Amino acid sequence: GDSVTQMEGPVTLSEEACLTINCTYTATGYPSLFWYVQYPGEGLQLLLKATKADDKGSNKGFEATYRKETTSFHLEKGSVQVSDSAVYFCALSPNYGGSQGNLIFGKGTKLSVKP
Amino acid sequence: DGGITQSPKYLFRKEGQNVTLSCEQNLNHDAMYWYRQDPGQGLRLIYYSQIVNDFQKGDIAEGYSVSREKKESFPLTVTSAQKNPTAFYLCASSSDRTSSKFFGPGTRLTVL
């Protein structure tokens, strides 16, 4: 079945460092891809999304590009801030069949940014 | 302000008791969802509803029940049949099944 694999954390960075969180997926067809962020004790917020190959999602300095050839959707940010400390989830949504529209999540990557 | 509310934020239950978690949205969304989150795990889908008076089982529906009598409300009951109910429960909604999901703040359930 469809699945998402993302790099295990925790990831600890110094402020202004570069961030990459790897995410790869297995799916039939062309799913939509998402990154969600969860701050401590809160629900999930949609960070960015891409719905077709080569699309780039971006928001708040974060970017991710839908790479069909490598089945990847890596999250990147050029300069992280302490306020970016959170858990980041990669997810896919099938665009076919009975599971269409449902979200399938990776296990999450905890990011801690130190001043 | 439009959004999703979940109550209570923290809930404690004794073994053998049923408990109902509330989820309300004022976004006029047709679709609503319940997810379970365990430490170090992604979210897993419990139930979803695409329209009033209709709902479908997700990946881990055993030991849970839902109702969708109103568009705004999608309560989740955790029954005594759920073997490991201690978890963080998240409700979400979307305008339709394929649109982006918006999440509530969650309810942390602890079984004593």
PDB file of C-alpha atoms in Angstrom:
ATOM      1  CA  GLY A   1       0.000   0.000   0.000  1.00  0.00           C
ATOM      2  CA  ASP A   2       0.875   3.654  -0.068  1.00  0.00           C
ATOM      3  CA  SER A   3       3.400   4.824   2.504  1.00  0.00           C
ATOM      4  CA  VAL A   4       5.666   7.692   3.558  1.00  0.00           C
ATOM      5  CA  THR A   5       9.159   7.417   4.989  1.00  0.00           C
ATOM      6  CA  GLN A   6      10.900  10.401   6.536  1.00  0.00           C
ATOM      7  CA  MET A   7      14.207  10.775   8.260  1.00  0.00           C
ATOM      8  CA  GLU A   8      14.223   9.960  11.925  1.00  0.00           C
ATOM      9  CA  GLY A   9      14.997  12.636  14.423  1.00  0.00           C
ATOM     10  CA  PRO A  10      15.593  14.355  16.534  1.00  0.00           C
ATOM     11  CA  VAL A  11      17.422  16.939  14.499  1.00  0.00           C
ATOM     12  CA  THR A  12      19.264  19.626  16.442  1.00  0.00           C
ATOM     13  CA  LEU A  13      20.556  22.726  14.667  1.00  0.00           C
ATOM     14  CA  SER A  14      21.972  26.083  15.608  1.00  0.00           C
ATOM     15  CA  GLU A  15      20.056  29.199  14.652  1.00  0.00           C
ATOM     16  CA  GLU A  16      20.657  30.267  11.019  1.00  0.00           C
ATOM     17  CA  ALA A  17      21.784  26.778   9.987  1.00  0.00           C
ATOM     18  CA  CYS A  18      20.406  25.101   6.859  1.00  0.00           C
ATOM     19  CA  LEU A  19      17.706  22.479   7.243  1.00  0.00           C
ATOM     20  CA  THR A  20      16.856  19.459   5.127  1.00  0.00           C
ATOM     21  CA  ILE A  21      14.366  16.816   6.235  1.00  0.00           C
ATOM     22  CA  ASN A  22      14.190  13.926   3.813  1.00  0.00           C
ATOM     23  CA  CYS A  23      10.873  12.410   2.780  1.00  0.00           C
ATOM     24  CA  THR A  24      10.253   9.634   0.263  1.00  0.00           C
ATOM     25  CA  TYR A  25       7.000   7.973  -0.642  1.00  0.00           C
ATOM     26  CA  THR A  26       5.521   4.880  -2.220  1.00  0.00           C
ATOM     27  CA  ALA A  27       2.272   5.332  -4.059  1.00  0.00           C
ATOM     28  CA  THR A  28       0.342   4.355  -7.145  1.00  0.00           C
ATOM     29  CA  GLY A  29      -0.166   7.132  -9.602  1.00  0.00           C
ATOM     30  CA  TYR A  30       0.343  10.767  -8.700  1.00  0.00           C
ATOM     31  CA  PRO A  31      -0.546  11.560  -5.105  1.00  0.00           C
ATOM     32  CA  SER A  32      -0.634  15.021  -3.606  1.00  0.00           C
ATOM     33  CA  LEU A  33       2.188  15.675  -1.133  1.00  0.00           C
ATOM     34  CA  PHE A  34       2.180  17.744   2.062  1.00  0.00           C
ATOM     35  CA  TRP A  35       4.315  18.948   4.921  1.00  0.00           C
ATOM     36  CA  TYR A  36       2.571  19.602   8.235  1.00  0.00           C
ATOM     37  CA  VAL A  37       4.110  21.169  11.350  1.00  0.00           C
ATOM     38  CA  GLN A  38       3.119  20.469  14.948  1.00  0.00           C
ATOM     39  CA  TYR A  39       4.205  22.821  17.732  1.00  0.00           C
ATOM     40  CA  PRO A  40       4.348  21.398  21.281  1.00  0.00           C
ATOM     41  CA  GLY A  41       0.927  20.489  22.637  1.00  0.00           C
ATOM     42  CA  GLU A  42      -0.902  21.656  19.528  1.00  0.00           C
ATOM     43  CA  GLY A  43      -2.622  20.233  16.481  1.00  0.00           C
ATOM     44  CA  LEU A  44      -1.128  20.110  13.000  1.00  0.00           C
ATOM     45  CA  GLN A  45      -0.804  23.069  10.681  1.00  0.00           C
ATOM     46  CA  LEU A  46      -0.412  22.749   6.938  1.00  0.00           C
ATOM     47  CA  LEU A  47       3.012  24.129   6.044  1.00  0.00           C
ATOM     48  CA  LEU A  48       3.068  23.560   2.278  1.00  0.00           C
ATOM     49  CA  LYS A  49       1.818  21.246  -0.415  1.00  0.00           C
ATOM     50  CA  ALA A  50       2.384  20.158  -4.025  1.00  0.00           C
ATOM     51  CA  THR A  51      -0.129  18.419  -6.229  1.00  0.00           C
ATOM     52  CA  LYS A  52       1.857  17.389  -9.298  1.00  0.00           C
ATOM     53  CA  ALA A  53       5.362  16.482 -10.383  1.00  0.00           C
ATOM     54  CA  ASP A  54       7.928  19.318 -10.345  1.00  0.00           C
ATOM     55  CA  ASP A  55       5.628  21.568  -8.316  1.00  0.00           C
ATOM     56  CA  LYS A  56       7.399  23.508  -5.566  1.00  0.00           C
ATOM     57  CA  GLY A  57       5.497  24.273  -2.399  1.00  0.00           C
ATOM     58  CA  SER A  58       6.742  27.132  -0.251  1.00  0.00           C
ATOM     59  CA  ASN A  59       5.721  28.933   2.936  1.00  0.00           C
ATOM     60  CA  LYS A  60       7.483  30.840   5.748  1.00  0.00           C
ATOM     61  CA  GLY A  61      10.886  30.256   4.130  1.00  0.00           C
ATOM     62  CA  PHE A  62      10.351  26.504   3.820  1.00  0.00           C
ATOM     63  CA  GLU A  63      10.362  24.804   0.416  1.00  0.00           C
ATOM     64  CA  ALA A  64       9.796  21.325  -0.979  1.00  0.00           C
ATOM     65  CA  THR A  65       9.773  20.092  -4.572  1.00  0.00           C
ATOM     66  CA  TYR A  66       7.695  17.154  -5.816  1.00  0.00           C
ATOM     67  CA  ARG A  67      10.204  14.823  -7.467  1.00  0.00           C
ATOM     68  CA  LYS A  68       8.429  12.008  -9.285  1.00  0.00           C
ATOM     69  CA  GLU A  69      11.641  10.402 -10.559  1.00  0.00           C
ATOM     70  CA  THR A  70      13.018   9.948  -7.043  1.00  0.00           C
ATOM     71  CA  THR A  71       9.598   9.752  -5.292  1.00  0.00           C
ATOM     72  CA  SER A  72      10.762  12.416  -2.870  1.00  0.00           C
ATOM     73  CA  PHE A  73       9.490  15.612  -1.255  1.00  0.00           C
ATOM     74  CA  HIS A  74      12.344  16.878   0.923  1.00  0.00           C
ATOM     75  CA  LEU A  75      11.717  19.870   3.177  1.00  0.00           C
ATOM     76  CA  GLU A  76      14.346  22.631   3.102  1.00  0.00           C
ATOM     77  CA  LYS A  77      14.980  25.975   4.762  1.00  0.00           C
ATOM     78  CA  GLY A  78      18.028  28.114   4.292  1.00  0.00           C
ATOM     79  CA  SER A  79      18.203  29.645   7.759  1.00  0.00           C
ATOM     80  CA  VAL A  80      16.266  28.197  10.693  1.00  0.00           C
ATOM     81  CA  GLN A  81      15.080  30.117  13.731  1.00  0.00           C
ATOM     82  CA  VAL A  82      14.395  29.039  17.298  1.00  0.00           C
ATOM     83  CA  SER A  83      10.693  29.462  16.544  1.00  0.00           C
ATOM     84  CA  ASP A  84      10.941  26.694  13.917  1.00  0.00           C
ATOM     85  CA  SER A  85      11.398  24.102  16.681  1.00  0.00           C
ATOM     86  CA  ALA A  86       8.560  21.638  16.169  1.00  0.00           C
ATOM     87  CA  VAL A  87       7.710  18.225  14.775  1.00  0.00           C
ATOM     88  CA  TYR A  88       7.422  18.057  10.995  1.00  0.00           C
ATOM     89  CA  PHE A  89       5.266  15.470   9.233  1.00  0.00           C
ATOM     90  CA  CYS A  90       5.430  14.498   5.590  1.00  0.00           C
ATOM     91  CA  ALA A  91       2.160  13.139   4.181  1.00  0.00           C
ATOM     92  CA  LEU A  92       0.618  12.006   0.938  1.00  0.00           C
ATOM     93  CA  SER A  93      -2.954  11.888  -0.297  1.00  0.00           C
ATOM     94  CA  PRO A  94      -3.852   9.369  -3.000  1.00  0.00           C
ATOM     95  CA  ASN A  95      -5.703  10.732  -5.986  1.00  0.00           C
ATOM     96  CA  TYR A  96      -7.447   7.515  -6.875  1.00  0.00           C
ATOM     97  CA  GLY A  97      -9.779   4.841  -5.559  1.00  0.00           C
ATOM     98  CA  GLY A  98     -11.319   4.363  -2.173  1.00  0.00           C
ATOM     99  CA  SER A  99      -8.464   6.099  -0.345  1.00  0.00           C
ATOM    100  CA  GLN A 100      -8.687   9.226  -2.442  1.00  0.00           C
ATOM    101  CA  GLY A 101      -8.211  12.296  -0.314  1.00  0.00           C
ATOM    102  CA  ASN A 102      -7.147  10.446   2.839  1.00  0.00           C
ATOM    103  CA  LEU A 103      -3.846  11.484   4.386  1.00  0.00           C
ATOM    104  CA  ILE A 104      -1.057   8.956   4.955  1.00  0.00           C
ATOM    105  CA  PHE A 105       1.600  10.295   7.325  1.00  0.00           C
ATOM    106  CA  GLY A 106       5.251   9.646   7.985  1.00  0.00           C
ATOM    107  CA  LYS A 107       6.315   9.221  11.602  1.00  0.00           C
ATOM    108  CA  GLY A 108       7.445  12.793  12.033  1.00  0.00           C
ATOM    109  CA  THR A 109      10.823  14.466  12.565  1.00  0.00           C
ATOM    110  CA  LYS A 110      11.450  16.540  15.659  1.00  0.00           C
ATOM    111  CA  LEU A 111      13.503  19.658  15.036  1.00  0.00           C
ATOM    112  CA  SER A 112      15.172  21.588  17.844  1.00  0.00           C
ATOM    113  CA  VAL A 113      16.876  24.886  17.037  1.00  0.00           C
ATOM    114  CA  LYS A 114      19.327  26.286  19.587  1.00  0.00           C
ATOM    115  CA  PRO A 115      20.095  30.001  19.940  1.00  0.00           C
TER     116      PRO A 115
ATOM    117  CA  ASP B   1     -12.926  33.391  13.473  1.00  0.00           C
ATOM    118  CA  GLY B   2     -13.436  30.138  11.625  1.00  0.00           C
ATOM    119  CA  GLY B   3     -11.812  27.031  12.954  1.00  0.00           C
ATOM    120  CA  ILE B   4     -12.032  23.657  14.625  1.00  0.00           C
ATOM    121  CA  THR B   5     -12.501  23.242  18.355  1.00  0.00           C
ATOM    122  CA  GLN B   6     -11.908  20.091  20.354  1.00  0.00           C
ATOM    123  CA  SER B   7     -12.859  19.589  23.944  1.00  0.00           C
ATOM    124  CA  PRO B   8     -11.671  18.849  26.456  1.00  0.00           C
ATOM    125  CA  LYS B   9      -7.931  19.414  25.991  1.00  0.00           C
ATOM    126  CA  TYR B  10      -7.098  16.748  28.583  1.00  0.00           C
ATOM    127  CA  LEU B  11      -9.301  13.811  29.477  1.00  0.00           C
ATOM    128  CA  PHE B  12      -8.820  11.069  32.022  1.00  0.00           C
ATOM    129  CA  ARG B  13     -10.776   7.844  32.013  1.00  0.00           C
ATOM    130  CA  LYS B  14     -10.885   4.746  34.111  1.00  0.00           C
ATOM    131  CA  GLU B  15     -10.518   1.397  32.430  1.00  0.00           C
ATOM    132  CA  GLY B  16     -13.826  -0.019  31.261  1.00  0.00           C
ATOM    133  CA  GLN B  17     -15.484   3.369  30.742  1.00  0.00           C
ATOM    134  CA  ASN B  18     -16.623   4.812  27.456  1.00  0.00           C
ATOM    135  CA  VAL B  19     -15.684   8.431  26.771  1.00  0.00           C
ATOM    136  CA  THR B  20     -16.751  10.874  24.053  1.00  0.00           C
ATOM    137  CA  LEU B  21     -14.446  13.460  22.494  1.00  0.00           C
ATOM    138  CA  SER B  22     -15.997  16.548  20.980  1.00  0.00           C
ATOM    139  CA  CYS B  23     -15.117  18.091  17.616  1.00  0.00           C
ATOM    140  CA  GLU B  24     -16.880  21.161  16.235  1.00  0.00           C
ATOM    141  CA  GLN B  25     -16.088  23.202  13.111  1.00  0.00           C
ATOM    142  CA  ASN B  26     -17.537  26.441  11.782  1.00  0.00           C
ATOM    143  CA  LEU B  27     -15.750  26.330   8.438  1.00  0.00           C
ATOM    144  CA  ASN B  28     -18.803  24.945   6.625  1.00  0.00           C
ATOM    145  CA  HIS B  29     -16.740  21.916   5.641  1.00  0.00           C
ATOM    146  CA  ASP B  30     -18.447  18.774   4.407  1.00  0.00           C
ATOM    147  CA  ALA B  31     -15.703  16.305   5.338  1.00  0.00           C
ATOM    148  CA  MET B  32     -14.465  15.566   8.858  1.00  0.00           C
ATOM    149  CA  TYR B  33     -11.857  13.144  10.196  1.00  0.00           C
ATOM    150  CA  TRP B  34     -10.510  11.624  13.393  1.00  0.00           C
ATOM    151  CA  TYR B  35      -6.847  10.689  13.771  1.00  0.00           C
ATOM    152  CA  ARG B  36      -4.908   9.067  16.570  1.00  0.00           C
ATOM    153  CA  GLN B  37      -1.306  10.059  17.350  1.00  0.00           C
ATOM    154  CA  ASP B  38       1.023   7.956  19.495  1.00  0.00           C
ATOM    155  CA  PRO B  39       4.510   9.063  20.641  1.00  0.00           C
ATOM    156  CA  GLY B  40       7.040   8.814  17.836  1.00  0.00           C
ATOM    157  CA  GLN B  41       4.361   7.775  15.368  1.00  0.00           C
ATOM    158  CA  GLY B  42       2.579   9.462  12.561  1.00  0.00           C
ATOM    159  CA  LEU B  43      -1.136  10.009  12.589  1.00  0.00           C
ATOM    160  CA  ARG B  44      -3.462   7.114  11.856  1.00  0.00           C
ATOM    161  CA  LEU B  45      -6.992   7.519  10.532  1.00  0.00           C
ATOM    162  CA  ILE B  46      -9.793   6.245  12.785  1.00  0.00           C
ATOM    163  CA  TYR B  47     -12.981   7.360  11.015  1.00  0.00           C
ATOM    164  CA  TYR B  48     -14.002   9.892   8.418  1.00  0.00           C
ATOM    165  CA  SER B  49     -17.229  11.412   7.192  1.00  0.00           C
ATOM    166  CA  GLN B  50     -17.799  13.032   3.827  1.00  0.00           C
ATOM    167  CA  ILE B  51     -21.324  14.199   4.495  1.00  0.00           C
ATOM    168  CA  VAL B  52     -23.943  14.355   7.231  1.00  0.00           C
ATOM    169  CA  ASN B  53     -25.336  10.986   8.322  1.00  0.00           C
ATOM    170  CA  ASP B  54     -22.555   9.078   6.579  1.00  0.00           C
ATOM    171  CA  PHE B  55     -19.149   7.893   7.795  1.00  0.00           C
ATOM    172  CA  GLN B  56     -16.542   5.256   6.962  1.00  0.00           C
ATOM    173  CA  LYS B  57     -13.988   3.311   8.938  1.00  0.00           C
ATOM    174  CA  GLY B  58     -10.358   4.270   8.637  1.00  0.00           C
ATOM    175  CA  ASP B  59      -7.316   2.133   9.314  1.00  0.00           C
ATOM    176  CA  ILE B  60      -7.829   1.646  13.066  1.00  0.00           C
ATOM    177  CA  ALA B  61     -11.582   1.857  13.713  1.00  0.00           C
ATOM    178  CA  GLU B  62     -11.851  -1.062  16.145  1.00  0.00           C
ATOM    179  CA  GLY B  63     -12.947   0.093  19.600  1.00  0.00           C
ATOM    180  CA  TYR B  64     -14.189   3.467  18.356  1.00  0.00           C
ATOM    181  CA  SER B  65     -17.537   4.814  17.182  1.00  0.00           C
ATOM    182  CA  VAL B  66     -18.672   8.093  15.626  1.00  0.00           C
ATOM    183  CA  SER B  67     -21.803   9.935  14.583  1.00  0.00           C
ATOM    184  CA  ARG B  68     -22.434  12.769  12.128  1.00  0.00           C
ATOM    185  CA  GLU B  69     -25.871  14.157  12.837  1.00  0.00           C
ATOM    186  CA  LYS B  70     -24.894  17.765  12.089  1.00  0.00           C
ATOM    187  CA  LYS B  71     -22.505  19.213   9.554  1.00  0.00           C
ATOM    188  CA  GLU B  72     -20.564  21.071  12.257  1.00  0.00           C
ATOM    189  CA  SER B  73     -20.100  18.192  14.672  1.00  0.00           C
ATOM    190  CA  PHE B  74     -18.287  14.834  14.537  1.00  0.00           C
ATOM    191  CA  PRO B  75     -17.952  13.337  18.036  1.00  0.00           C
ATOM    192  CA  LEU B  76     -15.748  10.305  18.655  1.00  0.00           C
ATOM    193  CA  THR B  77     -16.549   7.727  21.325  1.00  0.00           C
ATOM    194  CA  VAL B  78     -13.702   5.640  22.671  1.00  0.00           C
ATOM    195  CA  THR B  79     -15.286   2.454  23.959  1.00  0.00           C
ATOM    196  CA  SER B  80     -14.062  -0.025  26.522  1.00  0.00           C
ATOM    197  CA  ALA B  81     -13.280  -2.362  23.612  1.00  0.00           C
ATOM    198  CA  GLN B  82     -10.321  -0.167  22.627  1.00  0.00           C
ATOM    199  CA  LYS B  83      -7.352  -1.958  24.160  1.00  0.00           C
ATOM    200  CA  ASN B  84      -4.859   0.904  24.232  1.00  0.00           C
ATOM    201  CA  PRO B  85      -6.850   4.148  24.266  1.00  0.00           C
ATOM    202  CA  THR B  86      -4.190   6.413  25.791  1.00  0.00           C
ATOM    203  CA  ALA B  87      -3.171   8.735  22.934  1.00  0.00           C
ATOM    204  CA  PHE B  88      -3.497  12.197  21.435  1.00  0.00           C
ATOM    205  CA  TYR B  89      -6.634  12.491  19.303  1.00  0.00           C
ATOM    206  CA  LEU B  90      -6.866  14.998  16.463  1.00  0.00           C
ATOM    207  CA  CYS B  91      -9.935  16.045  14.545  1.00  0.00           C
ATOM    208  CA  ALA B  92      -9.694  17.564  11.073  1.00  0.00           C
ATOM    209  CA  SER B  93     -11.998  18.906   8.400  1.00  0.00           C
ATOM    210  CA  SER B  94     -11.873  19.840   4.736  1.00  0.00           C
ATOM    211  CA  SER B  95     -14.289  21.394   2.273  1.00  0.00           C
ATOM    212  CA  ASP B  96     -14.358  18.131   0.376  1.00  0.00           C
ATOM    213  CA  ARG B  97     -12.480  14.899   0.460  1.00  0.00           C
ATOM    214  CA  THR B  98      -9.610  16.003  -1.787  1.00  0.00           C
ATOM    215  CA  SER B  99      -9.064  19.476  -0.313  1.00  0.00           C
ATOM    216  CA  SER B 100      -6.484  20.423   2.295  1.00  0.00           C
ATOM    217  CA  LYS B 101      -7.266  19.285   5.820  1.00  0.00           C
ATOM    218  CA  PHE B 102      -7.426  21.707   8.757  1.00  0.00           C
ATOM    219  CA  PHE B 103      -6.700  20.284  12.193  1.00  0.00           C
ATOM    220  CA  GLY B 104      -8.047  21.053  15.628  1.00  0.00           C
ATOM    221  CA  PRO B 105      -5.819  21.491  18.718  1.00  0.00           C
ATOM    222  CA  GLY B 106      -6.314  17.888  19.872  1.00  0.00           C
ATOM    223  CA  THR B 107      -7.463  16.051  22.989  1.00  0.00           C
ATOM    224  CA  ARG B 108      -5.025  14.057  25.092  1.00  0.00           C
ATOM    225  CA  LEU B 109      -6.765  11.014  26.547  1.00  0.00           C
ATOM    226  CA  THR B 110      -5.198   9.117  29.421  1.00  0.00           C
ATOM    227  CA  VAL B 111      -6.613   5.879  30.768  1.00  0.00           C
ATOM    228  CA  LEU B 112      -5.889   5.396  34.460  1.00  0.00           C
TER     229      LEU B 112
END
